[in-house]
Amino acid sequence: MKRKEKRSRKYLGSRTWGAGNTKNRRGKGCRGGKGMAGSFKHRYTLITAIGKEKIKKLKKGFVSKSKKLKFLNLFEVEKLAKESNEISLKGYKVLGNGELKKPLTIYASAFSKGALEKIKKAGGKAIIKTEE
């Protein structure tokens, strides 16, 4: 009686060892690898069409994450500053919708042009406070 062949022996000489296409048994989804992985296997057509040098240039560098500011309009700022004449809005941009009825000193991360004009018109101060 013939013994059952070991799987490793059975698949010798086979490129994919019974997995079908090369992408099927990766375990990382359908990305195709990191960096220049598969440049002579499953990404061969991409490399030959575009060229290795151009792809390396495309992959160079990174984009730093931009800080998203929350925003408040002037009428909301006035509601928040009912009792005091000063208000600190760290991480906010003040927009110019609404009117100021009393002079306020507003500390914020950013101001729109319209908001700056309306704050000065009301006799207040707009001070840009950078995050530290």
Tab-separated table of N, CA and C in Angstrom:
chain	number	residue	atom	x	y	z
A	1	MET	N	0.839	-1.192	0.000
A	1	MET	CA	0.000	0.000	0.000
A	1	MET	C	0.885	1.256	0.000
A	2	LYS	N	0.564	2.194	-0.867
A	2	LYS	CA	1.351	3.425	-0.990
A	2	LYS	C	0.984	4.390	0.142
A	3	ARG	N	2.025	4.987	0.740
A	3	ARG	CA	1.771	5.974	1.790
A	3	ARG	C	1.262	7.271	1.172
A	4	LYS	N	0.496	8.055	1.988
A	4	LYS	CA	-0.001	9.359	1.527
A	4	LYS	C	1.177	10.329	1.446
A	5	GLU	N	1.278	11.029	0.342
A	5	GLU	CA	2.371	11.971	0.133
A	5	GLU	C	2.233	13.183	1.054
A	6	LYS	N	3.351	13.691	1.547
A	6	LYS	CA	3.317	14.939	2.318
A	6	LYS	C	2.933	16.080	1.389
A	7	ARG	N	2.204	17.048	1.916
A	7	ARG	CA	1.750	18.161	1.086
A	7	ARG	C	2.935	18.954	0.525
A	8	SER	N	3.966	19.130	1.353
A	8	SER	CA	5.133	19.891	0.899
A	8	SER	C	5.801	19.213	-0.296
A	9	ARG	N	5.801	17.882	-0.297
A	9	ARG	CA	6.391	17.141	-1.412
A	9	ARG	C	5.494	17.235	-2.646
A	10	LYS	N	4.191	17.186	-2.387
A	10	LYS	CA	3.208	17.203	-3.476
A	10	LYS	C	3.302	18.491	-4.296
A	11	TYR	N	3.519	19.606	-3.594
A	11	TYR	CA	3.477	20.905	-4.265
A	11	TYR	C	4.843	21.412	-4.727
A	12	LEU	N	5.905	20.645	-4.573
A	12	LEU	CA	7.214	21.090	-5.043
A	12	LEU	C	7.159	21.385	-6.541
A	13	GLY	N	7.738	22.504	-6.929
A	13	GLY	CA	7.717	22.892	-8.335
A	13	GLY	C	6.493	23.696	-8.714
A	14	SER	N	5.517	23.769	-7.815
A	14	SER	CA	4.315	24.567	-8.081
A	14	SER	C	4.532	25.965	-7.509
A	15	ARG	N	4.171	26.969	-8.233
A	15	ARG	CA	4.454	28.339	-7.806
A	15	ARG	C	3.599	28.766	-6.616
A	16	THR	N	2.339	28.351	-6.587
A	16	THR	CA	1.432	28.880	-5.560
A	16	THR	C	0.982	27.860	-4.530
A	17	TRP	N	1.429	26.623	-4.600
A	17	TRP	CA	1.122	25.584	-3.617
A	17	TRP	C	-0.377	25.416	-3.393
A	18	GLY	N	-1.149	25.413	-4.447
A	18	GLY	CA	-2.580	25.133	-4.344
A	18	GLY	C	-3.432	26.308	-3.934
A	19	ALA	N	-2.879	27.518	-3.904
A	19	ALA	CA	-3.643	28.691	-3.474
A	19	ALA	C	-4.332	29.382	-4.633
A	20	GLY	N	-4.098	28.931	-5.850
A	20	GLY	CA	-4.671	29.622	-7.001
A	20	GLY	C	-3.781	30.784	-7.372
A	21	ASN	N	-4.375	31.946	-7.520
A	21	ASN	CA	-3.627	33.148	-7.867
A	21	ASN	C	-2.706	33.561	-6.716
A	22	THR	N	-1.650	34.306	-7.013
A	22	THR	CA	-0.674	34.697	-5.983
A	22	THR	C	-1.278	35.596	-4.913
A	23	LYS	N	-2.328	36.321	-5.240
A	23	LYS	CA	-2.923	37.245	-4.267
A	23	LYS	C	-3.848	36.552	-3.265
A	24	ASN	N	-4.208	35.302	-3.529
A	24	ASN	CA	-5.283	34.683	-2.759
A	24	ASN	C	-4.923	34.292	-1.333
A	25	ARG	N	-3.666	34.049	-1.022
A	25	ARG	CA	-3.339	33.575	0.311
A	25	ARG	C	-2.406	34.543	1.039
A	26	ARG	N	-2.614	35.830	0.851
A	26	ARG	CA	-1.728	36.827	1.446
A	26	ARG	C	-2.003	37.047	2.925
A	27	GLY	N	-3.290	37.158	3.304
A	27	GLY	CA	-3.630	37.443	4.696
A	27	GLY	C	-3.647	38.921	5.020
A	28	LYS	N	-3.525	39.802	4.018
A	28	LYS	CA	-3.568	41.247	4.253
A	28	LYS	C	-4.583	41.898	3.318
A	29	GLY	N	-5.599	41.178	2.951
A	29	GLY	CA	-6.594	41.762	2.055
A	29	GLY	C	-6.089	41.823	0.636
A	30	CYS	N	-6.500	42.872	-0.080
A	30	CYS	CA	-6.160	42.952	-1.501
A	30	CYS	C	-5.163	44.068	-1.794
A	31	ARG	N	-4.290	44.397	-0.825
A	31	ARG	CA	-3.343	45.492	-1.028
A	31	ARG	C	-2.247	45.153	-2.022
A	32	GLY	N	-1.825	43.912	-2.018
A	32	GLY	CA	-0.731	43.532	-2.906
A	32	GLY	C	0.633	43.768	-2.311
A	33	GLY	N	0.718	44.112	-1.036
A	33	GLY	CA	2.014	44.258	-0.372
A	33	GLY	C	2.359	45.693	-0.048
A	34	LYS	N	3.529	45.870	0.572
A	34	LYS	CA	4.020	47.193	0.947
A	34	LYS	C	5.135	47.609	0.007
A	35	GLY	N	5.222	48.886	-0.258
A	35	GLY	CA	6.340	49.419	-1.032
A	35	GLY	C	6.445	48.823	-2.416
A	36	MET	N	7.593	48.228	-2.693
A	36	MET	CA	7.846	47.663	-4.018
A	36	MET	C	7.588	46.159	-4.051
A	37	ALA	N	6.818	45.652	-3.091
A	37	ALA	CA	6.542	44.213	-3.029
A	37	ALA	C	5.836	43.750	-4.293
A	38	GLY	N	6.231	42.604	-4.769
A	38	GLY	CA	5.589	42.013	-5.944
A	38	GLY	C	5.949	42.681	-7.246
A	39	SER	N	7.047	43.425	-7.266
A	39	SER	CA	7.383	44.153	-8.488
A	39	SER	C	7.780	43.230	-9.632
A	40	PHE	N	8.163	42.005	-9.314
A	40	PHE	CA	8.449	41.037	-10.377
A	40	PHE	C	7.486	39.855	-10.335
A	41	LYS	N	6.415	39.977	-9.563
A	41	LYS	CA	5.412	38.904	-9.473
A	41	LYS	C	4.046	39.471	-9.864
A	42	HIS	N	3.216	39.815	-8.856
A	42	HIS	CA	1.848	40.225	-9.160
A	42	HIS	C	1.721	41.683	-9.600
A	43	ARG	N	2.758	42.498	-9.464
A	43	ARG	CA	2.709	43.884	-9.951
A	43	ARG	C	3.634	44.101	-11.142
A	44	TYR	N	3.990	43.048	-11.801
A	44	TYR	CA	4.963	43.126	-12.888
A	44	TYR	C	4.510	44.068	-14.000
A	45	THR	N	3.228	44.004	-14.375
A	45	THR	CA	2.737	44.857	-15.467
A	45	THR	C	2.776	46.331	-15.078
A	46	LEU	N	2.503	46.630	-13.807
A	46	LEU	CA	2.558	48.015	-13.328
A	46	LEU	C	3.979	48.562	-13.431
A	47	ILE	N	4.939	47.774	-13.006
A	47	ILE	CA	6.343	48.190	-13.034
A	47	ILE	C	6.816	48.407	-14.469
A	48	THR	N	6.459	47.490	-15.360
A	48	THR	CA	6.919	47.621	-16.747
A	48	THR	C	6.226	48.772	-17.460
A	49	ALA	N	4.981	49.050	-17.117
A	49	ALA	CA	4.240	50.129	-17.777
A	49	ALA	C	4.715	51.505	-17.309
A	50	ILE	N	4.865	51.691	-16.001
A	50	ILE	CA	5.212	53.007	-15.448
A	50	ILE	C	6.722	53.154	-15.270
A	51	GLY	N	7.370	52.119	-14.794
A	51	GLY	CA	8.811	52.187	-14.540
A	51	GLY	C	9.098	52.301	-13.057
A	52	LYS	N	10.134	51.620	-12.613
A	52	LYS	CA	10.473	51.556	-11.198
A	52	LYS	C	10.820	52.926	-10.615
A	53	GLU	N	11.561	53.734	-11.366
A	53	GLU	CA	12.006	55.040	-10.871
A	53	GLU	C	10.822	55.968	-10.607
A	54	LYS	N	9.847	55.967	-11.526
A	54	LYS	CA	8.678	56.837	-11.362
A	54	LYS	C	7.842	56.422	-10.163
A	55	ILE	N	7.697	55.122	-9.948
A	55	ILE	CA	6.911	54.635	-8.813
A	55	ILE	C	7.585	55.002	-7.501
A	56	LYS	N	8.904	54.906	-7.431
A	56	LYS	CA	9.628	55.281	-6.218
A	56	LYS	C	9.442	56.764	-5.912
A	57	LYS	N	9.418	57.612	-6.956
A	57	LYS	CA	9.195	59.045	-6.757
A	57	LYS	C	7.785	59.317	-6.255
A	58	LEU	N	6.810	58.572	-6.769
A	58	LEU	CA	5.420	58.750	-6.342
A	58	LEU	C	5.227	58.403	-4.873
A	59	LYS	N	5.984	57.430	-4.385
A	59	LYS	CA	5.813	56.947	-3.022
A	59	LYS	C	6.628	57.743	-2.002
A	60	LYS	N	7.389	58.756	-2.435
A	60	LYS	CA	8.278	59.483	-1.542
A	60	LYS	C	7.519	60.528	-0.727
A	61	GLY	N	7.874	60.676	0.547
A	61	GLY	CA	7.344	61.735	1.396
A	61	GLY	C	6.027	61.385	2.054
A	62	PHE	N	5.480	62.351	2.794
A	62	PHE	CA	4.197	62.166	3.459
A	62	PHE	C	3.511	63.522	3.596
A	63	VAL	N	2.225	63.506	3.912
A	63	VAL	CA	1.451	64.726	4.120
A	63	VAL	C	1.107	64.796	5.594
A	64	SER	N	1.511	65.879	6.250
A	64	SER	CA	1.246	66.002	7.673
A	64	SER	C	-0.235	66.271	7.921
A	65	LYS	N	-0.708	65.802	9.048
A	65	LYS	CA	-2.122	65.906	9.395
A	65	LYS	C	-2.454	67.356	9.756
A	66	SER	N	-3.480	67.912	9.117
A	66	SER	CA	-3.855	69.298	9.387
A	66	SER	C	-4.782	69.356	10.596
A	67	LYS	N	-4.687	70.445	11.343
A	67	LYS	CA	-5.525	70.617	12.524
A	67	LYS	C	-6.871	71.199	12.108
A	68	LYS	N	-7.929	70.521	12.469
A	68	LYS	CA	-9.274	70.993	12.157
A	68	LYS	C	-9.764	71.842	13.325
A	69	LEU	N	-10.202	73.061	13.026
A	69	LEU	CA	-10.736	73.933	14.062
A	69	LEU	C	-12.255	73.825	14.104
A	70	LYS	N	-12.789	73.860	15.318
A	70	LYS	CA	-14.241	73.965	15.464
A	70	LYS	C	-14.580	75.436	15.243
A	71	PHE	N	-15.852	75.745	14.993
A	71	PHE	CA	-16.179	77.139	14.714
A	71	PHE	C	-17.418	77.586	15.475
A	72	LEU	N	-17.449	78.885	15.739
A	72	LEU	CA	-18.588	79.536	16.386
A	72	LEU	C	-18.876	80.835	15.656
A	73	ASN	N	-20.150	81.191	15.573
A	73	ASN	CA	-20.536	82.470	14.996
A	73	ASN	C	-20.609	83.523	16.093
A	74	LEU	N	-20.626	84.800	15.682
A	74	LEU	CA	-20.621	85.901	16.653
A	74	LEU	C	-21.838	85.887	17.576
A	75	PHE	N	-23.009	85.538	17.046
A	75	PHE	CA	-24.199	85.532	17.906
A	75	PHE	C	-24.096	84.441	18.981
A	76	GLU	N	-23.404	83.345	18.678
A	76	GLU	CA	-23.193	82.285	19.674
A	76	GLU	C	-22.169	82.718	20.720
A	77	VAL	N	-21.159	83.458	20.275
A	77	VAL	CA	-20.128	83.956	21.196
A	77	VAL	C	-20.751	84.921	22.195
A	78	GLU	N	-21.643	85.775	21.714
A	78	GLU	CA	-22.302	86.748	22.595
A	78	GLU	C	-23.176	86.046	23.640
A	79	LYS	N	-23.833	84.962	23.250
A	79	LYS	CA	-24.637	84.186	24.209
A	79	LYS	C	-23.756	83.554	25.280
A	80	LEU	N	-22.573	83.084	24.880
A	80	LEU	CA	-21.656	82.450	25.835
A	80	LEU	C	-21.070	83.457	26.824
A	81	ALA	N	-20.858	84.694	26.370
A	81	ALA	CA	-20.246	85.725	27.217
A	81	ALA	C	-21.306	86.679	27.746
A	82	LYS	N	-22.296	86.168	28.477
A	82	LYS	CA	-23.374	87.023	29.001
A	82	LYS	C	-22.876	87.934	30.120
A	83	GLU	N	-22.160	87.350	31.105
A	83	GLU	CA	-21.758	88.131	32.277
A	83	GLU	C	-20.430	88.864	32.096
A	84	SER	N	-19.433	88.191	31.523
A	84	SER	CA	-18.108	88.813	31.419
A	84	SER	C	-17.903	89.462	30.051
A	85	ASN	N	-16.891	90.322	29.985
A	85	ASN	CA	-16.544	90.984	28.727
A	85	ASN	C	-15.398	90.278	28.010
A	86	GLU	N	-14.883	89.191	28.611
A	86	GLU	CA	-13.803	88.415	28.004
A	86	GLU	C	-14.251	86.972	27.832
A	87	ILE	N	-13.824	86.372	26.715
A	87	ILE	CA	-14.125	84.955	26.486
A	87	ILE	C	-12.952	84.304	25.769
A	88	SER	N	-12.586	83.109	26.229
A	88	SER	CA	-11.480	82.365	25.630
A	88	SER	C	-12.036	81.159	24.877
A	89	LEU	N	-11.714	81.073	23.593
A	89	LEU	CA	-12.211	79.992	22.736
A	89	LEU	C	-11.030	79.254	22.111
A	90	LYS	N	-10.352	78.440	22.906
A	90	LYS	CA	-9.186	77.696	22.426
A	90	LYS	C	-9.649	76.586	21.478
A	91	GLY	N	-9.042	76.521	20.293
A	91	GLY	CA	-9.397	75.496	19.310
A	91	GLY	C	-10.597	75.864	18.455
A	92	TYR	N	-11.023	77.126	18.504
A	92	TYR	CA	-12.184	77.570	17.730
A	92	TYR	C	-11.809	78.663	16.738
A	93	LYS	N	-12.557	78.724	15.647
A	93	LYS	CA	-12.480	79.835	14.707
A	93	LYS	C	-13.791	80.592	14.836
A	94	VAL	N	-13.707	81.912	14.957
A	94	VAL	CA	-14.901	82.742	15.098
A	94	VAL	C	-15.306	83.246	13.721
A	95	LEU	N	-16.558	82.974	13.349
A	95	LEU	CA	-17.102	83.406	12.065
A	95	LEU	C	-18.011	84.614	12.258
A	96	GLY	N	-18.286	85.325	11.178
A	96	GLY	CA	-18.948	86.624	11.274
A	96	GLY	C	-20.458	86.650	11.169
A	97	ASN	N	-21.156	85.563	11.400
A	97	ASN	CA	-22.618	85.572	11.321
A	97	ASN	C	-23.194	86.123	12.624
A	98	GLY	N	-23.996	87.159	12.526
A	98	GLY	CA	-24.585	87.788	13.704
A	98	GLY	C	-23.946	89.137	13.990
A	99	GLU	N	-24.424	89.795	15.041
A	99	GLU	CA	-23.920	91.116	15.439
A	99	GLU	C	-23.547	91.095	16.914
A	100	LEU	N	-22.563	91.921	17.276
A	100	LEU	CA	-22.205	92.102	18.679
A	100	LEU	C	-22.853	93.377	19.187
A	101	LYS	N	-23.529	93.291	20.335
A	101	LYS	CA	-24.195	94.469	20.902
A	101	LYS	C	-23.348	95.150	21.968
A	102	LYS	N	-22.369	94.412	22.520
A	102	LYS	CA	-21.471	94.997	23.526
A	102	LYS	C	-20.024	94.677	23.162
A	103	PRO	N	-19.079	95.510	23.588
A	103	PRO	CA	-17.670	95.245	23.263
A	103	PRO	C	-17.143	94.031	24.036
A	104	LEU	N	-16.556	93.095	23.312
A	104	LEU	CA	-16.010	91.883	23.918
A	104	LEU	C	-14.538	91.719	23.549
A	105	THR	N	-13.776	91.149	24.466
A	105	THR	CA	-12.407	90.742	24.166
A	105	THR	C	-12.452	89.233	23.951
A	106	ILE	N	-12.179	88.814	22.717
A	106	ILE	CA	-12.309	87.402	22.364
A	106	ILE	C	-10.930	86.827	22.051
A	107	TYR	N	-10.571	85.767	22.769
A	107	TYR	CA	-9.345	85.011	22.506
A	107	TYR	C	-9.749	83.743	21.753
A	108	ALA	N	-9.241	83.567	20.536
A	108	ALA	CA	-9.577	82.376	19.745
A	108	ALA	C	-8.388	81.974	18.887
A	109	SER	N	-8.466	80.783	18.305
A	109	SER	CA	-7.375	80.289	17.455
A	109	SER	C	-7.357	80.967	16.098
A	110	ALA	N	-8.537	81.398	15.598
A	110	ALA	CA	-8.613	82.067	14.292
A	110	ALA	C	-9.894	82.886	14.210
A	111	PHE	N	-9.869	83.885	13.319
A	111	PHE	CA	-11.036	84.738	13.072
A	111	PHE	C	-11.220	84.908	11.572
A	112	SER	N	-12.469	85.002	11.135
A	112	SER	CA	-12.713	85.328	9.726
A	112	SER	C	-12.634	86.848	9.570
A	113	LYS	N	-12.503	87.320	8.322
A	113	LYS	CA	-12.408	88.767	8.071
A	113	LYS	C	-13.657	89.492	8.550
A	114	GLY	N	-14.809	88.918	8.253
A	114	GLY	CA	-16.082	89.527	8.662
A	114	GLY	C	-16.210	89.621	10.166
A	115	ALA	N	-15.760	88.594	10.868
A	115	ALA	CA	-15.830	88.592	12.330
A	115	ALA	C	-14.920	89.670	12.910
A	116	LEU	N	-13.712	89.815	12.351
A	116	LEU	CA	-12.782	90.848	12.829
A	116	LEU	C	-13.378	92.243	12.679
A	117	GLU	N	-13.989	92.500	11.520
A	117	GLU	CA	-14.598	93.814	11.272
A	117	GLU	C	-15.720	94.096	12.260
A	118	LYS	N	-16.584	93.117	12.492
A	118	LYS	CA	-17.734	93.314	13.382
A	118	LYS	C	-17.307	93.471	14.838
A	119	ILE	N	-16.260	92.774	15.244
A	119	ILE	CA	-15.764	92.895	16.624
A	119	ILE	C	-15.177	94.286	16.844
A	120	LYS	N	-14.384	94.785	15.872
A	120	LYS	CA	-13.803	96.128	15.983
A	120	LYS	C	-14.876	97.209	15.917
A	121	LYS	N	-15.898	96.984	15.094
A	121	LYS	CA	-17.005	97.935	14.955
A	121	LYS	C	-17.767	98.082	16.276
A	122	ALA	N	-17.878	96.967	17.022
A	122	ALA	CA	-18.573	96.991	18.313
A	122	ALA	C	-17.682	97.533	19.434
A	123	GLY	N	-16.398	97.773	19.129
A	123	GLY	CA	-15.474	98.312	20.130
A	123	GLY	C	-14.740	97.235	20.916
A	124	GLY	N	-14.743	96.023	20.418
A	124	GLY	CA	-14.084	94.918	21.111
A	124	GLY	C	-12.704	94.622	20.548
A	125	LYS	N	-12.076	93.584	21.084
A	125	LYS	CA	-10.746	93.169	20.633
A	125	LYS	C	-10.783	91.696	20.236
A	126	ALA	N	-10.075	91.377	19.157
A	126	ALA	CA	-9.932	89.991	18.711
A	126	ALA	C	-8.462	89.616	18.824
A	127	ILE	N	-8.159	88.695	19.717
A	127	ILE	CA	-6.775	88.299	19.960
A	127	ILE	C	-6.603	86.832	19.567
A	128	ILE	N	-5.654	86.593	18.644
A	128	ILE	CA	-5.393	85.223	18.196
A	128	ILE	C	-4.501	84.536	19.225
A	129	LYS	N	-5.012	83.420	19.748
A	129	LYS	CA	-4.310	82.660	20.776
A	129	LYS	C	-3.865	81.340	20.162
A	130	THR	N	-2.552	81.183	19.986
A	130	THR	CA	-2.034	79.943	19.404
A	130	THR	C	-1.963	78.866	20.474
A	131	GLU	N	-2.194	77.611	20.041
A	131	GLU	CA	-2.146	76.484	20.976
A	131	GLU	C	-0.696	76.146	21.296
A	132	GLU	N	-0.419	75.957	22.560
A	132	GLU	CA	0.950	75.649	23.002
A	132	GLU	C	0.995	74.323	23.708
